Amino acid sequence: MNDPDSLQNAIEGSAINLAGVVVCSVLAAREWRIGEANLQRIAKGGAIARLQVMAPAITTTSEEEEQKLKQKRRTLSEYRRNARVLIAAGGPEYIATLARSLTSDQFEDTNDIPEKLQDVDVVVVPVLLDSKRQVSFDTQEFWKSVEAQEGDRNFDISRATNAVAFPVGAGAWTDCLASEIETAQKQKFDWLQKGLTITLKKNGKVLRRATGQPQWGYLIGAMETLDGSKFGMPGDSEKYGGP
């Protein structure tokens, strides 16, 4: 003869065990998703670090002579600790507007944005996209061809030379930006006309993603707060001041 109490206890025990299995499964799935997201983030960070740019020419003075270093190809990882990188990607109109904002006096005062960007260790990388989401092979040539429009006083495309680097290896750039463009597309954002930006901190990690033209005033004024300079490395105190 079955004991009703024992049967009830068995049913309750089974229910508890089943609930435990469900909870553990949910937690395991959550941990798996978090792990996958972390792996994707790490992979994306590595892909960004491997992207190449043609860095601006640098003029240095030595004891013997002044030497002008030609443009040098380097990876974004080489900017770590020394500079922040702002990637600004969009179509022809977007890139042209970006260029003019850096190289002409559009307000009453003189445009000193390129110099201020250098003061806060920011390198701008314009990336020219086409309607097929492909990165152009000739971003630098397009940049040089930009012309002034009404209201662009004292336009000179060379004014931003030391603050700008250009993408090299269109295929790698296209692959790396594909997910960024896909996200913008899903959000119904006109990435071709309005553009998008990715700002990298000095440690190489993404500081922020945004759409539209860079807000130069905010970027320059807040950068040291958004991304502190010191990394506890030898020479930091001498370079940035403080203990």
Short mmCIF file of N, CA and C in Angstrom, two decimals, residues 102-239:
data_model
loop_
_atom_site.label_atom_id
_atom_site.label_comp_id
_atom_site.label_asym_id
_atom_site.label_seq_id
_atom_site.Cartn_x
_atom_site.Cartn_y
_atom_site.Cartn_z
N LEU A 102 37.58 71.12 -40.39
CA LEU A 102 38.92 71.14 -39.82
C LEU A 102 39.86 72.12 -40.53
N THR A 103 39.50 72.52 -41.72
CA THR A 103 40.47 73.25 -42.54
C THR A 103 40.00 74.61 -43.03
N SER A 104 38.91 75.14 -42.47
CA SER A 104 38.46 76.47 -42.85
C SER A 104 37.89 77.18 -41.63
N ASP A 105 37.86 78.51 -41.70
CA ASP A 105 37.30 79.32 -40.61
C ASP A 105 35.80 79.47 -40.88
N GLN A 106 35.00 78.72 -40.15
CA GLN A 106 33.55 78.74 -40.37
C GLN A 106 32.82 79.60 -39.36
N PHE A 107 33.56 80.12 -38.38
CA PHE A 107 32.98 81.02 -37.38
C PHE A 107 33.80 82.31 -37.37
N GLU A 108 33.52 83.19 -36.44
CA GLU A 108 34.19 84.47 -36.43
C GLU A 108 35.68 84.37 -36.11
N ASP A 109 36.02 83.43 -35.24
CA ASP A 109 37.43 83.31 -34.86
C ASP A 109 38.17 82.37 -35.80
N THR A 110 39.47 82.27 -35.60
CA THR A 110 40.31 81.40 -36.42
C THR A 110 40.14 79.95 -35.99
N ASN A 111 40.04 79.06 -36.94
CA ASN A 111 39.87 77.64 -36.66
C ASN A 111 41.19 77.04 -36.18
N ASP A 112 41.23 76.67 -34.92
CA ASP A 112 42.43 76.03 -34.38
C ASP A 112 42.13 74.61 -33.89
N ILE A 113 41.08 74.02 -34.45
CA ILE A 113 40.70 72.66 -34.03
C ILE A 113 41.83 71.65 -34.24
N PRO A 114 42.52 71.64 -35.40
CA PRO A 114 43.59 70.66 -35.57
C PRO A 114 44.67 70.76 -34.49
N GLU A 115 45.04 71.99 -34.12
CA GLU A 115 46.05 72.16 -33.08
C GLU A 115 45.54 71.67 -31.73
N LYS A 116 44.27 71.97 -31.43
CA LYS A 116 43.70 71.53 -30.15
C LYS A 116 43.55 70.01 -30.10
N LEU A 117 43.25 69.40 -31.24
CA LEU A 117 43.20 67.94 -31.28
C LEU A 117 44.56 67.34 -30.96
N GLN A 118 45.60 67.95 -31.48
CA GLN A 118 46.95 67.48 -31.17
C GLN A 118 47.27 67.68 -29.70
N ASP A 119 46.78 68.79 -29.12
CA ASP A 119 47.04 69.05 -27.70
C ASP A 119 46.45 67.97 -26.81
N VAL A 120 45.33 67.38 -27.22
CA VAL A 120 44.70 66.32 -26.41
C VAL A 120 44.97 64.94 -27.02
N ASP A 121 45.96 64.87 -27.89
CA ASP A 121 46.44 63.60 -28.44
C ASP A 121 45.36 62.82 -29.19
N VAL A 122 44.62 63.51 -30.05
CA VAL A 122 43.59 62.86 -30.85
C VAL A 122 44.01 62.85 -32.32
N VAL A 123 43.97 61.68 -32.93
CA VAL A 123 44.22 61.52 -34.36
C VAL A 123 42.89 61.18 -35.03
N VAL A 124 42.55 61.90 -36.07
CA VAL A 124 41.29 61.68 -36.79
C VAL A 124 41.56 60.81 -38.01
N VAL A 125 40.75 59.76 -38.17
CA VAL A 125 40.86 58.89 -39.34
C VAL A 125 39.57 58.96 -40.14
N PRO A 126 39.52 59.76 -41.21
CA PRO A 126 38.33 59.79 -42.06
C PRO A 126 38.28 58.53 -42.92
N VAL A 127 37.10 57.93 -43.03
CA VAL A 127 36.94 56.70 -43.81
C VAL A 127 35.81 56.90 -44.80
N LEU A 128 36.15 56.92 -46.08
CA LEU A 128 35.17 57.16 -47.13
C LEU A 128 34.45 55.87 -47.50
N LEU A 129 33.11 55.88 -47.38
CA LEU A 129 32.28 54.71 -47.69
C LEU A 129 31.49 54.94 -48.97
N ASP A 130 31.16 53.85 -49.65
CA ASP A 130 30.25 53.96 -50.79
C ASP A 130 28.90 53.36 -50.42
N SER A 131 27.96 53.41 -51.33
CA SER A 131 26.60 52.96 -51.04
C SER A 131 26.50 51.46 -50.82
N LYS A 132 27.55 50.72 -51.20
CA LYS A 132 27.57 49.27 -51.01
C LYS A 132 28.28 48.87 -49.72
N ARG A 133 28.51 49.84 -48.85
CA ARG A 133 29.16 49.61 -47.56
C ARG A 133 30.63 49.27 -47.68
N GLN A 134 31.23 49.61 -48.79
CA GLN A 134 32.64 49.34 -49.01
C GLN A 134 33.47 50.58 -48.67
N VAL A 135 34.63 50.35 -48.09
CA VAL A 135 35.56 51.44 -47.82
C VAL A 135 36.35 51.74 -49.08
N SER A 136 36.45 53.01 -49.43
CA SER A 136 37.14 53.42 -50.65
C SER A 136 38.66 53.23 -50.52
N PHE A 137 39.28 52.95 -51.65
CA PHE A 137 40.74 52.82 -51.68
C PHE A 137 41.42 54.19 -51.69
N ASP A 138 40.68 55.25 -52.00
CA ASP A 138 41.32 56.55 -52.20
C ASP A 138 40.75 57.64 -51.29
N THR A 139 40.56 57.32 -50.01
CA THR A 139 40.08 58.33 -49.06
C THR A 139 40.99 59.54 -49.04
N GLN A 140 42.30 59.30 -49.05
CA GLN A 140 43.25 60.41 -48.97
C GLN A 140 43.15 61.32 -50.20
N GLU A 141 43.02 60.72 -51.37
CA GLU A 141 42.91 61.53 -52.58
C GLU A 141 41.61 62.32 -52.58
N PHE A 142 40.54 61.69 -52.12
CA PHE A 142 39.27 62.41 -52.04
C PHE A 142 39.39 63.58 -51.07
N TRP A 143 40.01 63.35 -49.94
CA TRP A 143 40.21 64.40 -48.93
C TRP A 143 40.94 65.60 -49.55
N LYS A 144 41.98 65.32 -50.29
CA LYS A 144 42.77 66.39 -50.90
C LYS A 144 41.99 67.16 -51.97
N SER A 145 40.96 66.53 -52.55
CA SER A 145 40.19 67.15 -53.62
C SER A 145 39.04 68.02 -53.11
N VAL A 146 38.79 68.00 -51.80
CA VAL A 146 37.69 68.78 -51.24
C VAL A 146 37.94 70.26 -51.48
N GLU A 147 36.88 70.98 -51.84
CA GLU A 147 36.98 72.40 -52.11
C GLU A 147 36.09 73.19 -51.15
N ALA A 148 36.44 74.45 -50.97
CA ALA A 148 35.69 75.30 -50.06
C ALA A 148 34.29 75.57 -50.60
N GLN A 149 33.36 75.77 -49.68
CA GLN A 149 32.02 76.20 -50.04
C GLN A 149 31.75 77.57 -49.41
N GLU A 150 30.61 78.14 -49.72
CA GLU A 150 30.28 79.45 -49.18
C GLU A 150 30.35 79.43 -47.66
N GLY A 151 31.05 80.37 -47.10
CA GLY A 151 31.21 80.45 -45.66
C GLY A 151 32.49 79.83 -45.15
N ASP A 152 33.22 79.15 -46.03
CA ASP A 152 34.49 78.53 -45.62
C ASP A 152 35.64 79.51 -45.87
N ARG A 153 35.93 80.34 -44.89
CA ARG A 153 36.99 81.33 -45.04
C ARG A 153 38.36 80.70 -44.82
N ASN A 154 39.35 81.21 -45.54
CA ASN A 154 40.75 80.78 -45.37
C ASN A 154 40.90 79.26 -45.47
N PHE A 155 40.15 78.67 -46.39
CA PHE A 155 40.20 77.21 -46.55
C PHE A 155 41.57 76.77 -47.06
N ASP A 156 42.13 75.78 -46.38
CA ASP A 156 43.41 75.20 -46.79
C ASP A 156 43.42 73.77 -46.27
N ILE A 157 43.29 72.80 -47.18
CA ILE A 157 43.15 71.40 -46.78
C ILE A 157 44.36 70.91 -45.99
N SER A 158 45.50 71.57 -46.15
CA SER A 158 46.71 71.13 -45.44
C SER A 158 46.72 71.54 -43.97
N ARG A 159 45.77 72.34 -43.56
CA ARG A 159 45.75 72.81 -42.17
C ARG A 159 45.58 71.65 -41.18
N ALA A 160 44.97 70.57 -41.62
CA ALA A 160 44.72 69.44 -40.71
C ALA A 160 45.70 68.29 -40.89
N THR A 161 46.75 68.52 -41.68
CA THR A 161 47.66 67.43 -42.05
C THR A 161 48.19 66.67 -40.85
N ASN A 162 48.60 67.38 -39.81
CA ASN A 162 49.22 66.71 -38.67
C ASN A 162 48.21 66.07 -37.71
N ALA A 163 46.93 66.28 -37.95
CA ALA A 163 45.91 65.72 -37.06
C ALA A 163 45.13 64.58 -37.70
N VAL A 164 45.47 64.25 -38.96
CA VAL A 164 44.68 63.28 -39.71
C VAL A 164 45.56 62.14 -40.22
N ALA A 165 45.03 60.92 -40.14
CA ALA A 165 45.66 59.74 -40.75
C ALA A 165 44.61 59.07 -41.64
N PHE A 166 45.07 58.39 -42.69
CA PHE A 166 44.13 57.84 -43.66
C PHE A 166 44.18 56.31 -43.68
N PRO A 167 43.03 55.67 -43.88
CA PRO A 167 42.97 54.20 -43.84
C PRO A 167 43.76 53.56 -44.97
N VAL A 168 44.40 52.46 -44.64
CA VAL A 168 45.14 51.65 -45.62
C VAL A 168 44.61 50.23 -45.52
N GLY A 169 44.37 49.61 -46.67
CA GLY A 169 43.82 48.26 -46.66
C GLY A 169 42.31 48.31 -46.59
N ALA A 170 41.68 48.69 -47.68
CA ALA A 170 40.24 48.91 -47.69
C ALA A 170 39.46 47.67 -47.27
N GLY A 171 39.94 46.49 -47.65
CA GLY A 171 39.23 45.25 -47.31
C GLY A 171 39.10 45.04 -45.82
N ALA A 172 40.20 45.23 -45.10
CA ALA A 172 40.18 45.05 -43.64
C ALA A 172 39.28 46.09 -42.98
N TRP A 173 39.32 47.31 -43.47
CA TRP A 173 38.46 48.35 -42.92
C TRP A 173 37.00 48.04 -43.20
N THR A 174 36.71 47.56 -44.39
CA THR A 174 35.33 47.20 -44.74
C THR A 174 34.81 46.11 -43.81
N ASP A 175 35.61 45.08 -43.59
CA ASP A 175 35.20 43.97 -42.72
C ASP A 175 34.97 44.46 -41.29
N CYS A 176 35.85 45.32 -40.81
CA CYS A 176 35.77 45.77 -39.42
C CYS A 176 34.56 46.67 -39.19
N LEU A 177 34.22 47.48 -40.18
CA LEU A 177 33.10 48.42 -40.02
C LEU A 177 31.75 47.81 -40.39
N ALA A 178 31.75 46.60 -40.92
CA ALA A 178 30.51 45.99 -41.38
C ALA A 178 29.46 45.91 -40.28
N SER A 179 29.85 45.48 -39.09
CA SER A 179 28.89 45.34 -38.00
C SER A 179 28.40 46.70 -37.51
N GLU A 180 29.27 47.71 -37.56
CA GLU A 180 28.88 49.06 -37.15
C GLU A 180 27.82 49.60 -38.11
N ILE A 181 28.05 49.39 -39.39
CA ILE A 181 27.10 49.86 -40.40
C ILE A 181 25.79 49.09 -40.29
N GLU A 182 25.89 47.79 -40.04
CA GLU A 182 24.70 46.95 -39.91
C GLU A 182 23.84 47.43 -38.74
N THR A 183 24.48 47.77 -37.63
CA THR A 183 23.75 48.27 -36.47
C THR A 183 23.05 49.59 -36.80
N ALA A 184 23.78 50.49 -37.47
CA ALA A 184 23.18 51.77 -37.87
C ALA A 184 22.01 51.56 -38.82
N GLN A 185 22.16 50.59 -39.72
CA GLN A 185 21.10 50.29 -40.68
C GLN A 185 19.84 49.80 -39.96
N LYS A 186 20.01 48.93 -38.98
CA LYS A 186 18.87 48.40 -38.23
C LYS A 186 18.16 49.49 -37.45
N GLN A 187 18.91 50.50 -37.06
CA GLN A 187 18.33 51.61 -36.30
C GLN A 187 17.79 52.70 -37.21
N LYS A 188 17.73 52.40 -38.52
CA LYS A 188 17.19 53.33 -39.51
C LYS A 188 17.99 54.62 -39.59
N PHE A 189 19.29 54.52 -39.34
CA PHE A 189 20.13 55.72 -39.41
C PHE A 189 20.83 55.78 -40.76
N ASP A 190 20.86 56.96 -41.34
CA ASP A 190 21.49 57.15 -42.65
C ASP A 190 23.00 57.27 -42.48
N TRP A 191 23.67 56.13 -42.39
CA TRP A 191 25.11 56.11 -42.13
C TRP A 191 25.91 56.70 -43.28
N LEU A 192 25.38 56.66 -44.50
CA LEU A 192 26.13 57.17 -45.65
C LEU A 192 26.18 58.70 -45.64
N GLN A 193 25.03 59.32 -45.42
CA GLN A 193 24.96 60.78 -45.45
C GLN A 193 25.35 61.40 -44.10
N LYS A 194 24.89 60.79 -43.02
CA LYS A 194 25.11 61.38 -41.69
C LYS A 194 26.40 60.90 -41.04
N GLY A 195 26.86 59.70 -41.43
CA GLY A 195 28.13 59.19 -40.91
C GLY A 195 28.04 58.64 -39.50
N LEU A 196 29.13 58.02 -39.08
CA LEU A 196 29.24 57.48 -37.73
C LEU A 196 30.68 57.62 -37.26
N THR A 197 30.86 57.67 -35.95
CA THR A 197 32.20 57.80 -35.39
C THR A 197 32.45 56.74 -34.33
N ILE A 198 33.70 56.33 -34.22
CA ILE A 198 34.16 55.42 -33.17
C ILE A 198 35.39 56.06 -32.55
N THR A 199 35.34 56.33 -31.25
CA THR A 199 36.46 56.94 -30.56
C THR A 199 37.17 55.91 -29.71
N LEU A 200 38.47 55.76 -29.93
CA LEU A 200 39.28 54.80 -29.19
C LEU A 200 40.08 55.51 -28.11
N LYS A 201 40.10 54.94 -26.92
CA LYS A 201 40.89 55.49 -25.83
C LYS A 201 42.37 55.16 -26.04
N LYS A 202 43.20 55.73 -25.19
CA LYS A 202 44.63 55.48 -25.31
C LYS A 202 45.00 54.03 -25.02
N ASN A 203 44.14 53.31 -24.34
CA ASN A 203 44.42 51.89 -24.11
C ASN A 203 43.90 51.01 -25.24
N GLY A 204 43.36 51.64 -26.29
CA GLY A 204 42.89 50.89 -27.46
C GLY A 204 41.44 50.46 -27.39
N LYS A 205 40.78 50.62 -26.24
CA LYS A 205 39.39 50.22 -26.11
C LYS A 205 38.47 51.31 -26.65
N VAL A 206 37.28 50.90 -27.03
CA VAL A 206 36.31 51.86 -27.56
C VAL A 206 35.77 52.73 -26.43
N LEU A 207 35.91 54.04 -26.58
CA LEU A 207 35.37 54.98 -25.61
C LEU A 207 33.89 55.24 -25.87
N ARG A 208 33.56 55.51 -27.13
CA ARG A 208 32.15 55.75 -27.46
C ARG A 208 31.93 55.59 -28.95
N ARG A 209 30.69 55.25 -29.27
CA ARG A 209 30.23 55.21 -30.65
C ARG A 209 29.15 56.27 -30.79
N ALA A 210 29.15 56.97 -31.90
CA ALA A 210 28.17 58.04 -32.09
C ALA A 210 27.85 58.15 -33.57
N THR A 211 26.81 58.91 -33.88
CA THR A 211 26.43 59.17 -35.26
C THR A 211 26.55 60.66 -35.53
N GLY A 212 26.71 61.00 -36.80
CA GLY A 212 26.83 62.39 -37.18
C GLY A 212 28.26 62.89 -37.17
N GLN A 213 28.42 64.19 -37.41
CA GLN A 213 29.74 64.81 -37.39
C GLN A 213 30.29 64.87 -35.96
N PRO A 214 31.60 64.78 -35.79
CA PRO A 214 32.18 64.92 -34.45
C PRO A 214 31.85 66.29 -33.86
N GLN A 215 31.55 66.32 -32.58
CA GLN A 215 31.33 67.57 -31.87
C GLN A 215 32.67 68.03 -31.29
N TRP A 216 33.40 68.79 -32.09
CA TRP A 216 34.79 69.09 -31.76
C TRP A 216 34.95 69.77 -30.40
N GLY A 217 34.10 70.75 -30.12
CA GLY A 217 34.24 71.47 -28.86
C GLY A 217 34.11 70.55 -27.66
N TYR A 218 33.08 69.72 -27.66
CA TYR A 218 32.88 68.78 -26.56
C TYR A 218 34.01 67.76 -26.50
N LEU A 219 34.39 67.23 -27.66
CA LEU A 219 35.43 66.22 -27.71
C LEU A 219 36.74 66.73 -27.13
N ILE A 220 37.12 67.93 -27.53
CA ILE A 220 38.39 68.49 -27.07
C ILE A 220 38.31 68.86 -25.59
N GLY A 221 37.21 69.47 -25.18
CA GLY A 221 37.09 69.93 -23.81
C GLY A 221 36.96 68.81 -22.79
N ALA A 222 36.35 67.72 -23.18
CA ALA A 222 36.05 66.65 -22.22
C ALA A 222 36.98 65.44 -22.33
N MET A 223 37.88 65.43 -23.29
CA MET A 223 38.64 64.21 -23.55
C MET A 223 39.47 63.75 -22.37
N GLU A 224 40.15 64.68 -21.70
CA GLU A 224 40.99 64.26 -20.58
C GLU A 224 40.16 63.71 -19.43
N THR A 225 38.90 64.15 -19.33
CA THR A 225 38.00 63.61 -18.31
C THR A 225 37.44 62.26 -18.73
N LEU A 226 37.07 62.14 -20.02
CA LEU A 226 36.51 60.89 -20.53
C LEU A 226 37.55 59.78 -20.57
N ASP A 227 38.79 60.17 -20.87
CA ASP A 227 39.86 59.18 -21.01
C ASP A 227 41.12 59.74 -20.38
N GLY A 228 41.34 59.44 -19.09
CA GLY A 228 42.53 59.95 -18.41
C GLY A 228 43.81 59.53 -19.10
N SER A 229 44.83 60.35 -18.95
CA SER A 229 46.08 60.11 -19.68
C SER A 229 47.00 59.11 -18.99
N LYS A 230 46.99 59.10 -17.66
CA LYS A 230 48.00 58.30 -16.98
C LYS A 230 47.65 56.82 -16.97
N PHE A 231 48.69 56.02 -17.12
CA PHE A 231 48.50 54.56 -17.14
C PHE A 231 49.41 53.87 -16.13
N GLY A 232 50.06 54.67 -15.26
CA GLY A 232 50.97 54.07 -14.30
C GLY A 232 52.22 53.52 -14.95
N MET A 233 52.60 54.11 -16.09
CA MET A 233 53.77 53.64 -16.82
C MET A 233 54.92 54.59 -16.59
N PRO A 234 56.17 54.11 -16.70
CA PRO A 234 57.32 54.99 -16.56
C PRO A 234 57.24 56.16 -17.53
N GLY A 235 57.45 57.37 -16.99
CA GLY A 235 57.43 58.55 -17.85
C GLY A 235 56.12 59.28 -17.87
N ASP A 236 55.06 58.70 -17.27
CA ASP A 236 53.75 59.36 -17.28
C ASP A 236 53.78 60.70 -16.55
N SER A 237 54.46 60.74 -15.38
CA SER A 237 54.48 61.96 -14.60
C SER A 237 55.19 63.08 -15.35
N GLU A 238 56.28 62.72 -16.03
CA GLU A 238 57.01 63.72 -16.79
C GLU A 238 56.20 64.23 -17.97
N LYS A 239 55.43 63.35 -18.60
CA LYS A 239 54.68 63.73 -19.80
C LYS A 239 53.41 64.46 -19.46
#
